[in-house]
Amino acid sequence: MNKRNIAILGSTGSIGTQTLEVVKSHPDLFKADVLTAANNYRLLIDQALEFKPQAVVISNPEHYSTVKEALANENVQVYAGTDALSEVVQIPSIDVVLTALVGFSGLVPTFNAIKAKKAIALANKETLVVAGELITKLAKQNDVDILPVDSEHSAIFQCLMGERSESVEKLILTASGGPFRGKNRDYLRNVSFRDALKHPNWTMGQKITIDSASLMNKGLEVIEAHWLFGVEACQIDVVVHPQSIIHSMVQFSDGSIKAQLGLPDMKLPIQYALAYPERVENKLPRLDFNTLSQLTFEKPDMDTFSNLRLAYQALEKGGSMPCVLNAANEIVVAAFLNQEIGFLQMSELIEETMVKIDHEKNPDLETFSKIDHQSRAYTREAIKKQRH
Ligand code: MG
């Protein structure tokens, strides 16, 4: 395998830092050549000093001069502002763009990376949730691979190797159930953001951890799976599997099921995406069946955790609806973390926004931006009204 130059969009977040660990453990295979951060300039500077990339971007321009000065003696180009993200993904030496930005912000840079014919290692699922049709079409036109970093989708991608798409009967996404598995609405009314941030199996960023607690993460993953693998909503099942050992499964037309298993560690799907189609050795801990006591499964509770039901509805409606769902969700998660609203209000506000925003059947990139703004504004107003 030739050494691959990687642009990591969002290098200071949870996926970004784990990607750098993978790069560090395979210096002969991977080089981190572009690093970007939204606000965490201190870590970005440390990373740049260690990994010696060709370019860094600090999206918040307030920190530009600090980063520039700290890296004055290095051979690193320093850029500021979100527009720079769309430029650095086009640097000719870059082979793979790993998109680990949070939420809607990942869409435009990913769009530009595909146009520049870079392979995409996709950790930012919101890009496909919002504009899956647009992105997958563009990837096809440009003959670009979209390699999932999300553990469930990496599992399905691996199960599909060597199989024909006509043979797929359904995809079975596993969900840990998060910290509130088995709880009822009375319990959920009073949970705090601190309770919600205690994920039992995975260590992740704040936004995705809240999404996991509310099952919105699984809803977004259903939409992501639809676009990545070209299967309909009715062919995508969710099963709760609290141990997070089976990362997902594919059921074929003869009834046979393939699963991908492993310890819950994001470095594995990250490494698989970066090295694809090669499998690369590593020293990560191995799953030991002798110490594994049980693997259990249960049905997801979509009445209590209505976000999953809303996501299926958004996927079935199509067009701009998943964009509205995503925008409203980003606002309510921020408001919940800010202690402005309760846990159950998140779903109520998302549902209200989905009803109120005008539907667009075939939005282009600009229309998505407009709908994203409208939806956010609507949800913010609705939160304000609730508080008065
Ligand atoms: Mg996942």
mmCIF file of C-alpha atoms in Angstrom, residues 164-365:
data_model
loop_
_atom_site.group_PDB
_atom_site.id
_atom_site.type_symbol
_atom_site.label_atom_id
_atom_site.label_comp_id
_atom_site.label_asym_id
_atom_site.label_seq_id
_atom_site.Cartn_x
_atom_site.Cartn_y
_atom_site.Cartn_z
ATOM 1 C CA ARG A 164 -24.208 -8.521 -4.841
ATOM 2 C CA SER A 165 -26.548 -5.675 -3.957
ATOM 3 C CA GLU A 166 -29.574 -7.617 -5.311
ATOM 4 C CA SER A 167 -28.962 -10.278 -2.641
ATOM 5 C CA VAL A 168 -29.472 -7.881 0.269
ATOM 6 C CA GLU A 169 -32.785 -8.450 2.040
ATOM 7 C CA LYS A 170 -32.257 -6.105 4.947
ATOM 8 C CA LEU A 171 -29.748 -4.244 7.039
ATOM 9 C CA ILE A 172 -29.849 -4.692 10.802
ATOM 10 C CA LEU A 173 -28.350 -1.758 12.668
ATOM 11 C CA THR A 174 -27.424 -2.444 16.268
ATOM 12 C CA ALA A 175 -27.925 0.210 18.956
ATOM 13 C CA SER A 176 -26.508 0.161 22.467
ATOM 14 C CA GLY A 177 -29.675 1.826 23.747
ATOM 15 C CA GLY A 178 -27.589 4.477 25.498
ATOM 16 C CA PRO A 179 -27.708 5.370 29.200
ATOM 17 C CA PHE A 180 -31.546 5.473 29.369
ATOM 18 C CA ARG A 181 -32.322 2.071 27.893
ATOM 19 C CA GLY A 182 -35.433 0.611 29.520
ATOM 20 C CA LYS A 183 -36.488 3.905 31.157
ATOM 21 C CA ASN A 184 -39.977 5.373 30.786
ATOM 22 C CA ARG A 185 -41.172 8.913 30.062
ATOM 23 C CA ASP A 186 -41.685 9.750 33.743
ATOM 24 C CA TYR A 187 -38.045 8.982 34.415
ATOM 25 C CA LEU A 188 -36.843 10.857 31.332
ATOM 26 C CA ARG A 189 -38.743 14.035 32.229
ATOM 27 C CA ASN A 190 -36.199 14.859 34.912
ATOM 28 C CA VAL A 191 -32.884 13.569 33.585
ATOM 29 C CA SER A 192 -30.032 16.071 33.296
ATOM 30 C CA PHE A 193 -27.493 16.532 30.531
ATOM 31 C CA ARG A 194 -24.901 15.015 32.876
ATOM 32 C CA ASP A 195 -26.919 11.771 33.048
ATOM 33 C CA ALA A 196 -27.284 11.813 29.264
ATOM 34 C CA LEU A 197 -23.539 12.227 28.736
ATOM 35 C CA LYS A 198 -22.780 8.945 30.556
ATOM 36 C CA HIS A 199 -22.669 6.558 27.601
ATOM 37 C CA PRO A 200 -22.192 2.942 28.736
ATOM 38 C CA ASN A 201 -19.864 1.718 25.932
ATOM 39 C CA TRP A 202 -18.493 4.445 23.694
ATOM 40 C CA THR A 203 -16.463 7.572 24.441
ATOM 41 C CA MET A 204 -17.563 10.219 21.974
ATOM 42 C CA GLY A 205 -18.155 13.938 21.525
ATOM 43 C CA GLN A 206 -21.018 15.661 23.386
ATOM 44 C CA LYS A 207 -23.416 16.060 20.472
ATOM 45 C CA ILE A 208 -23.338 12.408 19.414
ATOM 46 C CA THR A 209 -23.520 11.239 23.033
ATOM 47 C CA ILE A 210 -26.778 13.156 23.572
ATOM 48 C CA ASP A 211 -27.998 11.821 20.205
ATOM 49 C CA SER A 212 -27.229 8.300 21.441
ATOM 50 C CA ALA A 213 -29.201 8.833 24.650
ATOM 51 C CA SER A 214 -32.232 10.119 22.678
ATOM 52 C CA LEU A 215 -31.904 7.452 19.924
ATOM 53 C CA MET A 216 -31.594 10.274 17.385
ATOM 54 C CA ASN A 217 -28.133 8.938 16.600
ATOM 55 C CA LYS A 218 -29.713 5.655 15.475
ATOM 56 C CA GLY A 219 -32.332 7.572 13.495
ATOM 57 C CA LEU A 220 -29.610 9.536 11.705
ATOM 58 C CA GLU A 221 -27.791 6.256 11.073
ATOM 59 C CA VAL A 222 -30.891 4.731 9.444
ATOM 60 C CA ILE A 223 -30.934 7.664 7.002
ATOM 61 C CA GLU A 224 -27.153 7.409 6.521
ATOM 62 C CA ALA A 225 -27.498 3.669 5.743
ATOM 63 C CA HIS A 226 -30.227 4.344 3.188
ATOM 64 C CA TRP A 227 -27.895 6.598 1.191
ATOM 65 C CA LEU A 228 -24.686 4.634 1.652
ATOM 66 C CA PHE A 229 -26.144 1.264 0.692
ATOM 67 C CA GLY A 230 -29.148 2.153 -1.473
ATOM 68 C CA VAL A 231 -31.755 0.283 0.599
ATOM 69 C CA GLU A 232 -35.258 1.475 1.449
ATOM 70 C CA ALA A 233 -36.386 2.507 4.934
ATOM 71 C CA CYS A 234 -38.517 -0.652 5.250
ATOM 72 C CA GLN A 235 -35.386 -2.771 4.702
ATOM 73 C CA ILE A 236 -33.512 -1.177 7.602
ATOM 74 C CA ASP A 237 -34.167 -2.605 11.077
ATOM 75 C CA VAL A 238 -32.806 -1.414 14.392
ATOM 76 C CA VAL A 239 -32.136 -3.848 17.216
ATOM 77 C CA VAL A 240 -30.934 -2.854 20.664
ATOM 78 C CA HIS A 241 -27.792 -4.769 21.621
ATOM 79 C CA PRO A 242 -26.470 -3.326 24.889
ATOM 80 C CA GLN A 243 -22.998 -4.911 24.765
ATOM 81 C CA SER A 244 -22.004 -3.164 21.486
ATOM 82 C CA ILE A 245 -20.026 -6.198 20.320
ATOM 83 C CA ILE A 246 -21.968 -6.855 17.106
ATOM 84 C CA HIS A 247 -21.572 -3.575 15.247
ATOM 85 C CA SER A 248 -24.293 -4.354 12.685
ATOM 86 C CA MET A 249 -25.522 -7.093 10.341
ATOM 87 C CA VAL A 250 -26.758 -7.796 6.826
ATOM 88 C CA GLN A 251 -29.490 -10.320 6.050
ATOM 89 C CA PHE A 252 -29.402 -11.814 2.544
ATOM 90 C CA SER A 253 -32.135 -13.186 0.283
ATOM 91 C CA ASP A 254 -31.438 -16.784 1.379
ATOM 92 C CA GLY A 255 -31.974 -15.873 5.047
ATOM 93 C CA SER A 256 -28.278 -15.968 5.838
ATOM 94 C CA ILE A 257 -27.015 -13.204 8.130
ATOM 95 C CA LYS A 258 -23.486 -11.793 8.273
ATOM 96 C CA ALA A 259 -22.334 -9.756 11.250
ATOM 97 C CA GLN A 260 -19.179 -7.842 12.039
ATOM 98 C CA LEU A 261 -17.977 -8.081 15.644
ATOM 99 C CA GLY A 262 -15.294 -6.444 17.701
ATOM 100 C CA LEU A 263 -14.603 -4.507 20.859
ATOM 101 C CA PRO A 264 -16.175 -1.046 20.770
ATOM 102 C CA ASP A 265 -13.216 1.074 19.664
ATOM 103 C CA MET A 266 -13.575 3.704 16.938
ATOM 104 C CA LYS A 267 -9.941 3.270 15.920
ATOM 105 C CA LEU A 268 -10.921 0.053 14.138
ATOM 106 C CA PRO A 269 -13.486 1.553 11.706
ATOM 107 C CA ILE A 270 -11.234 4.612 11.270
ATOM 108 C CA GLN A 271 -8.290 2.425 10.299
ATOM 109 C CA TYR A 272 -10.439 0.304 7.988
ATOM 110 C CA ALA A 273 -11.655 3.400 6.114
ATOM 111 C CA LEU A 274 -8.171 4.907 5.820
ATOM 112 C CA ALA A 275 -6.541 1.708 4.560
ATOM 113 C CA TYR A 276 -9.439 0.382 2.423
ATOM 114 C CA PRO A 277 -9.350 -2.020 0.635
ATOM 115 C CA GLU A 278 -6.354 -3.267 2.628
ATOM 116 C CA ARG A 279 -6.603 -4.698 6.133
ATOM 117 C CA VAL A 280 -3.772 -3.425 8.249
ATOM 118 C CA GLU A 281 -2.361 -5.080 11.375
ATOM 119 C CA ASN A 282 -2.684 -3.332 14.704
ATOM 120 C CA LYS A 283 -2.128 -3.837 18.411
ATOM 121 C CA LEU A 284 -5.672 -3.006 19.569
ATOM 122 C CA PRO A 285 -7.110 -5.343 22.235
ATOM 123 C CA ARG A 286 -8.858 -8.445 20.835
ATOM 124 C CA LEU A 287 -12.338 -9.727 21.590
ATOM 125 C CA ASP A 288 -12.085 -12.790 23.828
ATOM 126 C CA PHE A 289 -15.088 -15.144 23.629
ATOM 127 C CA ASN A 290 -13.963 -16.880 26.826
ATOM 128 C CA THR A 291 -14.605 -13.758 28.871
ATOM 129 C CA LEU A 292 -17.719 -12.694 26.986
ATOM 130 C CA SER A 293 -20.657 -13.679 29.182
ATOM 131 C CA GLN A 294 -23.616 -12.836 26.949
ATOM 132 C CA LEU A 295 -24.880 -11.021 23.864
ATOM 133 C CA THR A 296 -28.469 -9.824 24.252
ATOM 134 C CA PHE A 297 -31.003 -8.187 21.949
ATOM 135 C CA GLU A 298 -34.232 -6.236 22.405
ATOM 136 C CA LYS A 299 -36.692 -4.165 20.404
ATOM 137 C CA PRO A 300 -36.137 -0.386 20.422
ATOM 138 C CA ASP A 301 -38.827 1.562 22.327
ATOM 139 C CA MET A 302 -39.943 4.080 19.706
ATOM 140 C CA ASP A 303 -42.862 5.345 21.825
ATOM 141 C CA THR A 304 -40.592 6.559 24.592
ATOM 142 C CA PHE A 305 -37.712 7.512 22.304
ATOM 143 C CA SER A 306 -39.745 9.060 19.505
ATOM 144 C CA ASN A 307 -36.695 10.505 17.719
ATOM 145 C CA LEU A 308 -36.161 7.156 16.018
ATOM 146 C CA ARG A 309 -39.745 7.200 14.702
ATOM 147 C CA LEU A 310 -39.293 10.828 13.529
ATOM 148 C CA ALA A 311 -36.140 9.885 11.624
ATOM 149 C CA TYR A 312 -37.935 7.042 9.803
ATOM 150 C CA GLN A 313 -40.732 9.499 8.944
ATOM 151 C CA ALA A 314 -38.221 12.055 7.644
ATOM 152 C CA LEU A 315 -36.551 9.432 5.463
ATOM 153 C CA GLU A 316 -39.871 8.277 4.036
ATOM 154 C CA LYS A 317 -40.957 11.857 3.292
ATOM 155 C CA GLY A 318 -37.550 12.595 1.714
ATOM 156 C CA GLY A 319 -36.616 15.901 0.031
ATOM 157 C CA SER A 320 -35.856 18.562 2.622
ATOM 158 C CA MET A 321 -37.392 16.708 5.610
ATOM 159 C CA PRO A 322 -34.198 15.022 6.889
ATOM 160 C CA CYS A 323 -32.483 18.434 6.680
ATOM 161 C CA VAL A 324 -35.226 19.921 8.887
ATOM 162 C CA LEU A 325 -34.966 17.001 11.325
ATOM 163 C CA ASN A 326 -31.205 17.456 11.557
ATOM 164 C CA ALA A 327 -31.299 21.252 11.967
ATOM 165 C CA ALA A 328 -33.959 21.115 14.673
ATOM 166 C CA ASN A 329 -32.022 18.364 16.412
ATOM 167 C CA GLU A 330 -28.783 20.372 16.461
ATOM 168 C CA ILE A 331 -30.629 23.269 18.106
ATOM 169 C CA VAL A 332 -32.455 21.173 20.718
ATOM 170 C CA VAL A 333 -29.303 19.247 21.658
ATOM 171 C CA ALA A 334 -27.470 22.545 22.246
ATOM 172 C CA ALA A 335 -30.454 23.838 24.262
ATOM 173 C CA PHE A 336 -30.589 20.640 26.327
ATOM 174 C CA LEU A 337 -26.845 20.861 27.052
ATOM 175 C CA ASN A 338 -27.459 24.482 28.042
ATOM 176 C CA GLN A 339 -30.229 23.405 30.438
ATOM 177 C CA GLU A 340 -32.823 25.461 28.558
ATOM 178 C CA ILE A 341 -35.121 22.494 27.846
ATOM 179 C CA GLY A 342 -35.749 19.013 29.224
ATOM 180 C CA PHE A 343 -34.910 15.691 27.619
ATOM 181 C CA LEU A 344 -38.427 14.912 26.353
ATOM 182 C CA GLN A 345 -38.911 18.393 24.924
ATOM 183 C CA MET A 346 -36.200 17.681 22.380
ATOM 184 C CA SER A 347 -38.430 15.301 20.379
ATOM 185 C CA GLU A 348 -41.496 17.526 20.764
ATOM 186 C CA LEU A 349 -39.665 20.531 19.323
ATOM 187 C CA ILE A 350 -38.188 18.516 16.445
ATOM 188 C CA GLU A 351 -41.627 17.174 15.537
ATOM 189 C CA GLU A 352 -43.143 20.670 15.682
ATOM 190 C CA THR A 353 -40.408 22.032 13.380
ATOM 191 C CA MET A 354 -40.945 19.159 10.912
ATOM 192 C CA VAL A 355 -44.632 20.079 10.711
ATOM 193 C CA LYS A 356 -44.084 23.809 10.354
ATOM 194 C CA ILE A 357 -41.296 24.208 7.773
ATOM 195 C CA ASP A 358 -42.398 24.197 4.109
ATOM 196 C CA HIS A 359 -41.386 21.048 2.270
ATOM 197 C CA GLU A 360 -39.051 21.076 -0.757
ATOM 198 C CA LYS A 361 -38.949 17.991 -2.976
ATOM 199 C CA ASN A 362 -35.597 18.391 -4.744
ATOM 200 C CA PRO A 363 -33.415 20.896 -2.910
ATOM 201 C CA ASP A 364 -29.977 21.911 -4.239
ATOM 202 C CA LEU A 365 -27.045 22.888 -2.002
#
